[in-house]
Amino acid sequence: MLKGIGEGTENINIDMLIEKVTNIAAEKAISTYENRRKEELKYSYDRKLRNTKLLLKHYKDFKRHVNNSIFKVSNVSENAIEILEELINTKITENLFVESISNSVSRTNIIISHINTMINIYEAYSKQHGELEERKYRIIYKRFIDEKQWSIKEIATSENIDNRTVYRDINLACGKISVFLFGIDGVNKF
């Protein structure tokens, strides 16, 4: 107990004041920590979502790279998750992202295989979750996977929807695919 200027009740008031200030400071520290943690989770999720979109956007380029490479695909000890984590944990631009994948035929082949598997899982998921989810799968397939180059307008016409709906469905589908590609780390936790 701190010694106060006065006697008795003033000492108690100082102790109560110190306790209140301590509690307020602790609450503020916890709140700040929780807010920072939410921001970190959001940033991590946003990066994974962005990287999912980049992987899909450049999927055909990656396939061409592997198919046209003069190098043989070798057995590499890395797995898709290790490669994706390395790409996510490195702060890179879109061009560097594409370049880093394209630099290694083996690594690119692992990523393509992983994307193919996760797209197949997403297709099965969409069939279990109704017509709306199936439409999202078809849109993703047409836009990013199909050999034919589909424009947004062509996709919208084929699905009998508005162009904005195509973009919205791509964003929503990429959120699901991100979970499949990155596991629990791809889940929006905030």
Tab-separated table of C-alpha atoms in Angstrom:
chain	number	residue	atom	x	y	z
A	1	MET	CA	0.000	0.000	0.000
A	2	LEU	CA	1.337	3.404	-0.966
A	3	LYS	CA	1.598	6.023	1.697
A	4	GLY	CA	-0.653	8.916	0.863
A	5	ILE	CA	-0.552	12.517	1.852
A	6	GLY	CA	-3.487	12.103	4.187
A	7	GLU	CA	-4.598	9.342	6.467
A	8	GLY	CA	-6.967	6.371	6.143
A	9	THR	CA	-9.396	6.755	3.251
A	10	GLU	CA	-6.925	8.614	1.048
A	11	ASN	CA	-4.597	5.570	1.122
A	12	ILE	CA	-7.491	3.303	0.144
A	13	ASN	CA	-8.473	5.682	-2.671
A	14	ILE	CA	-4.923	5.658	-4.043
A	15	ASP	CA	-4.853	1.849	-3.933
A	16	MET	CA	-8.239	1.713	-5.706
A	17	LEU	CA	-7.026	4.223	-8.286
A	18	ILE	CA	-3.875	2.193	-8.950
A	19	GLU	CA	-5.969	-0.968	-9.324
A	20	LYS	CA	-8.365	0.760	-11.755
A	21	VAL	CA	-5.505	2.190	-13.829
A	22	THR	CA	-3.833	-1.229	-13.899
A	23	ASN	CA	-7.070	-2.905	-15.033
A	24	ILE	CA	-7.653	-0.285	-17.737
A	25	ALA	CA	-4.063	-0.640	-18.971
A	26	ALA	CA	-4.367	-4.442	-19.043
A	27	GLU	CA	-7.671	-4.274	-20.956
A	28	LYS	CA	-6.143	-1.847	-23.456
A	29	ALA	CA	-3.090	-4.083	-23.928
A	30	ILE	CA	-5.296	-7.138	-24.516
A	31	SER	CA	-7.502	-5.193	-26.927
A	32	THR	CA	-4.468	-3.929	-28.847
A	33	TYR	CA	-3.035	-7.454	-29.040
A	34	GLU	CA	-6.349	-8.896	-30.270
A	35	ASN	CA	-6.705	-6.160	-32.901
A	36	ARG	CA	-3.156	-6.739	-34.122
A	37	ARG	CA	-3.765	-10.479	-34.291
A	38	LYS	CA	-6.959	-9.929	-36.326
A	39	GLU	CA	-5.045	-7.661	-38.713
A	40	GLU	CA	-2.319	-10.300	-39.114
A	41	LEU	CA	-4.898	-13.014	-39.809
A	42	LYS	CA	-6.681	-10.800	-42.324
A	43	TYR	CA	-3.395	-9.956	-44.039
A	44	SER	CA	-2.442	-13.636	-44.193
A	45	TYR	CA	-5.871	-14.607	-45.559
A	46	ASP	CA	-5.784	-11.774	-48.115
A	47	ARG	CA	-2.350	-12.907	-49.333
A	48	LYS	CA	-3.511	-16.485	-49.700
A	49	LEU	CA	-6.622	-15.351	-51.562
A	50	ARG	CA	-4.506	-13.116	-53.804
A	51	ASN	CA	-2.063	-15.960	-54.448
A	52	THR	CA	-4.947	-18.321	-55.239
A	53	LYS	CA	-6.172	-15.858	-57.852
A	54	LEU	CA	-2.647	-15.529	-59.268
A	55	LEU	CA	-2.211	-19.300	-59.440
A	56	LEU	CA	-5.483	-19.635	-61.325
A	57	LYS	CA	-4.804	-16.627	-63.552
A	58	HIS	CA	-1.459	-18.081	-64.669
A	59	TYR	CA	-2.450	-21.761	-64.580
A	60	LYS	CA	-2.385	-22.134	-68.389
A	61	ASP	CA	1.002	-20.393	-68.550
A	62	PHE	CA	2.399	-22.799	-65.979
A	63	LYS	CA	1.044	-25.797	-67.905
A	64	ARG	CA	2.577	-24.502	-71.143
A	65	HIS	CA	5.851	-23.954	-69.320
A	66	VAL	CA	5.968	-27.565	-68.129
A	67	ASN	CA	4.731	-29.024	-71.425
A	68	ASN	CA	7.147	-26.997	-73.558
A	69	SER	CA	10.170	-27.239	-71.308
A	70	ILE	CA	13.287	-28.950	-72.585
A	71	PHE	CA	14.012	-30.058	-69.025
A	72	LYS	CA	12.500	-33.232	-67.674
A	73	VAL	CA	10.309	-33.163	-64.635
A	74	SER	CA	12.406	-34.743	-61.903
A	75	ASN	CA	11.440	-36.148	-58.576
A	76	VAL	CA	11.796	-33.267	-56.197
A	77	SER	CA	11.594	-33.783	-52.451
A	78	GLU	CA	9.428	-30.689	-52.038
A	79	ASN	CA	5.680	-30.855	-51.795
A	80	ALA	CA	3.060	-28.388	-52.975
A	81	ILE	CA	2.378	-26.960	-49.509
A	82	GLU	CA	6.083	-26.237	-48.887
A	83	ILE	CA	6.357	-24.474	-52.237
A	84	LEU	CA	3.158	-22.469	-51.691
A	85	GLU	CA	4.213	-21.481	-48.162
A	86	GLU	CA	7.571	-20.291	-49.475
A	87	LEU	CA	5.802	-18.173	-52.076
A	88	ILE	CA	3.369	-16.765	-49.518
A	89	ASN	CA	5.992	-15.971	-46.905
A	90	THR	CA	8.068	-14.045	-49.413
A	91	LYS	CA	6.905	-10.546	-50.187
A	92	ILE	CA	6.825	-10.559	-53.968
A	93	THR	CA	5.138	-8.799	-56.817
A	94	GLU	CA	2.862	-10.549	-59.298
A	95	ASN	CA	5.640	-10.699	-61.908
A	96	LEU	CA	8.140	-12.119	-59.430
A	97	PHE	CA	5.496	-14.587	-58.233
A	98	VAL	CA	5.009	-15.889	-61.774
A	99	GLU	CA	8.740	-15.864	-62.483
A	100	SER	CA	9.590	-17.788	-59.307
A	101	ILE	CA	7.175	-20.579	-60.215
A	102	SER	CA	8.245	-20.677	-63.851
A	103	ASN	CA	11.938	-20.948	-62.924
A	104	SER	CA	11.638	-24.570	-61.961
A	105	VAL	CA	9.857	-27.079	-64.158
A	106	SER	CA	9.687	-29.636	-61.356
A	107	ARG	CA	8.289	-27.189	-58.845
A	108	THR	CA	5.835	-25.876	-61.413
A	109	ASN	CA	4.688	-29.406	-62.159
A	110	ILE	CA	4.105	-30.038	-58.443
A	111	ILE	CA	2.020	-26.861	-58.208
A	112	ILE	CA	0.016	-27.770	-61.335
A	113	SER	CA	-0.658	-31.211	-59.908
A	114	HIS	CA	-1.762	-29.669	-56.607
A	115	ILE	CA	-4.024	-27.169	-58.382
A	116	ASN	CA	-5.537	-29.963	-60.506
A	117	THR	CA	-6.253	-32.043	-57.418
A	118	MET	CA	-7.808	-29.112	-55.556
A	119	ILE	CA	-9.906	-28.103	-58.578
A	120	ASN	CA	-11.177	-31.698	-58.735
A	121	ILE	CA	-11.992	-31.542	-55.028
A	122	TYR	CA	-13.765	-28.220	-55.583
A	123	GLU	CA	-15.756	-29.802	-58.426
A	124	ALA	CA	-16.879	-32.637	-56.116
A	125	TYR	CA	-17.661	-30.089	-53.393
A	126	SER	CA	-19.737	-28.009	-55.802
A	127	LYS	CA	-21.774	-31.041	-56.897
A	128	GLN	CA	-22.678	-31.687	-53.267
A	129	HIS	CA	-23.664	-28.074	-52.581
A	130	GLY	CA	-26.183	-27.308	-55.287
A	131	GLU	CA	-26.570	-25.434	-58.544
A	132	LEU	CA	-25.129	-22.117	-57.350
A	133	GLU	CA	-21.860	-23.749	-56.273
A	134	GLU	CA	-21.797	-25.808	-59.491
A	135	ARG	CA	-22.112	-22.579	-61.478
A	136	LYS	CA	-19.141	-21.123	-59.586
A	137	TYR	CA	-17.125	-24.218	-60.475
A	138	ARG	CA	-18.092	-23.952	-64.163
A	139	ILE	CA	-17.107	-20.282	-64.161
A	140	ILE	CA	-13.708	-21.043	-62.604
A	141	TYR	CA	-13.174	-23.882	-65.059
A	142	LYS	CA	-14.096	-21.779	-68.083
A	143	ARG	CA	-12.110	-18.749	-66.998
A	144	PHE	CA	-8.904	-20.422	-65.816
A	145	ILE	CA	-8.685	-24.140	-66.647
A	146	ASP	CA	-10.370	-24.769	-70.006
A	147	GLU	CA	-8.068	-24.628	-73.020
A	148	LYS	CA	-10.514	-22.271	-74.709
A	149	GLN	CA	-9.951	-18.661	-73.708
A	150	TRP	CA	-13.330	-17.551	-72.316
A	151	SER	CA	-14.045	-13.856	-71.867
A	152	ILE	CA	-16.147	-12.641	-68.957
A	153	LYS	CA	-18.900	-11.758	-71.414
A	154	GLU	CA	-18.855	-15.246	-72.971
A	155	ILE	CA	-19.036	-16.845	-69.535
A	156	ALA	CA	-21.894	-14.551	-68.508
A	157	THR	CA	-23.803	-15.398	-71.686
A	158	SER	CA	-23.199	-19.148	-71.314
A	159	GLU	CA	-24.409	-19.061	-67.697
A	160	ASN	CA	-27.226	-16.588	-68.422
A	161	ILE	CA	-25.980	-14.148	-65.774
A	162	ASP	CA	-24.612	-10.609	-65.598
A	163	ASN	CA	-20.877	-9.854	-65.976
A	164	ARG	CA	-20.753	-8.604	-62.369
A	165	THR	CA	-22.122	-11.954	-61.196
A	166	VAL	CA	-19.257	-13.705	-62.990
A	167	TYR	CA	-16.716	-11.568	-61.116
A	168	ARG	CA	-18.540	-12.087	-57.809
A	169	ASP	CA	-18.677	-15.857	-58.345
A	170	ILE	CA	-14.966	-15.936	-59.194
A	171	ASN	CA	-14.155	-14.124	-55.938
A	172	LEU	CA	-16.391	-16.412	-53.876
A	173	ALA	CA	-15.057	-19.555	-55.554
A	174	CYS	CA	-11.464	-18.407	-55.034
A	175	GLY	CA	-12.208	-18.135	-51.314
A	176	LYS	CA	-13.239	-21.805	-51.256
A	177	ILE	CA	-10.372	-22.902	-53.494
A	178	SER	CA	-7.943	-21.036	-51.232
A	179	VAL	CA	-9.050	-23.272	-48.358
A	180	PHE	CA	-8.429	-26.347	-50.500
A	181	LEU	CA	-5.034	-25.090	-51.685
A	182	PHE	CA	-3.713	-23.845	-48.339
A	183	GLY	CA	-5.689	-25.906	-45.826
A	184	ILE	CA	-6.739	-24.347	-42.543
A	185	ASP	CA	-4.487	-21.353	-43.225
A	186	GLY	CA	-6.727	-20.478	-46.167
A	187	VAL	CA	-9.766	-20.066	-43.927
A	188	ASN	CA	-11.064	-16.579	-43.211
A	189	LYS	CA	-10.668	-16.501	-39.383
A	190	PHE	CA	-11.466	-12.897	-38.568
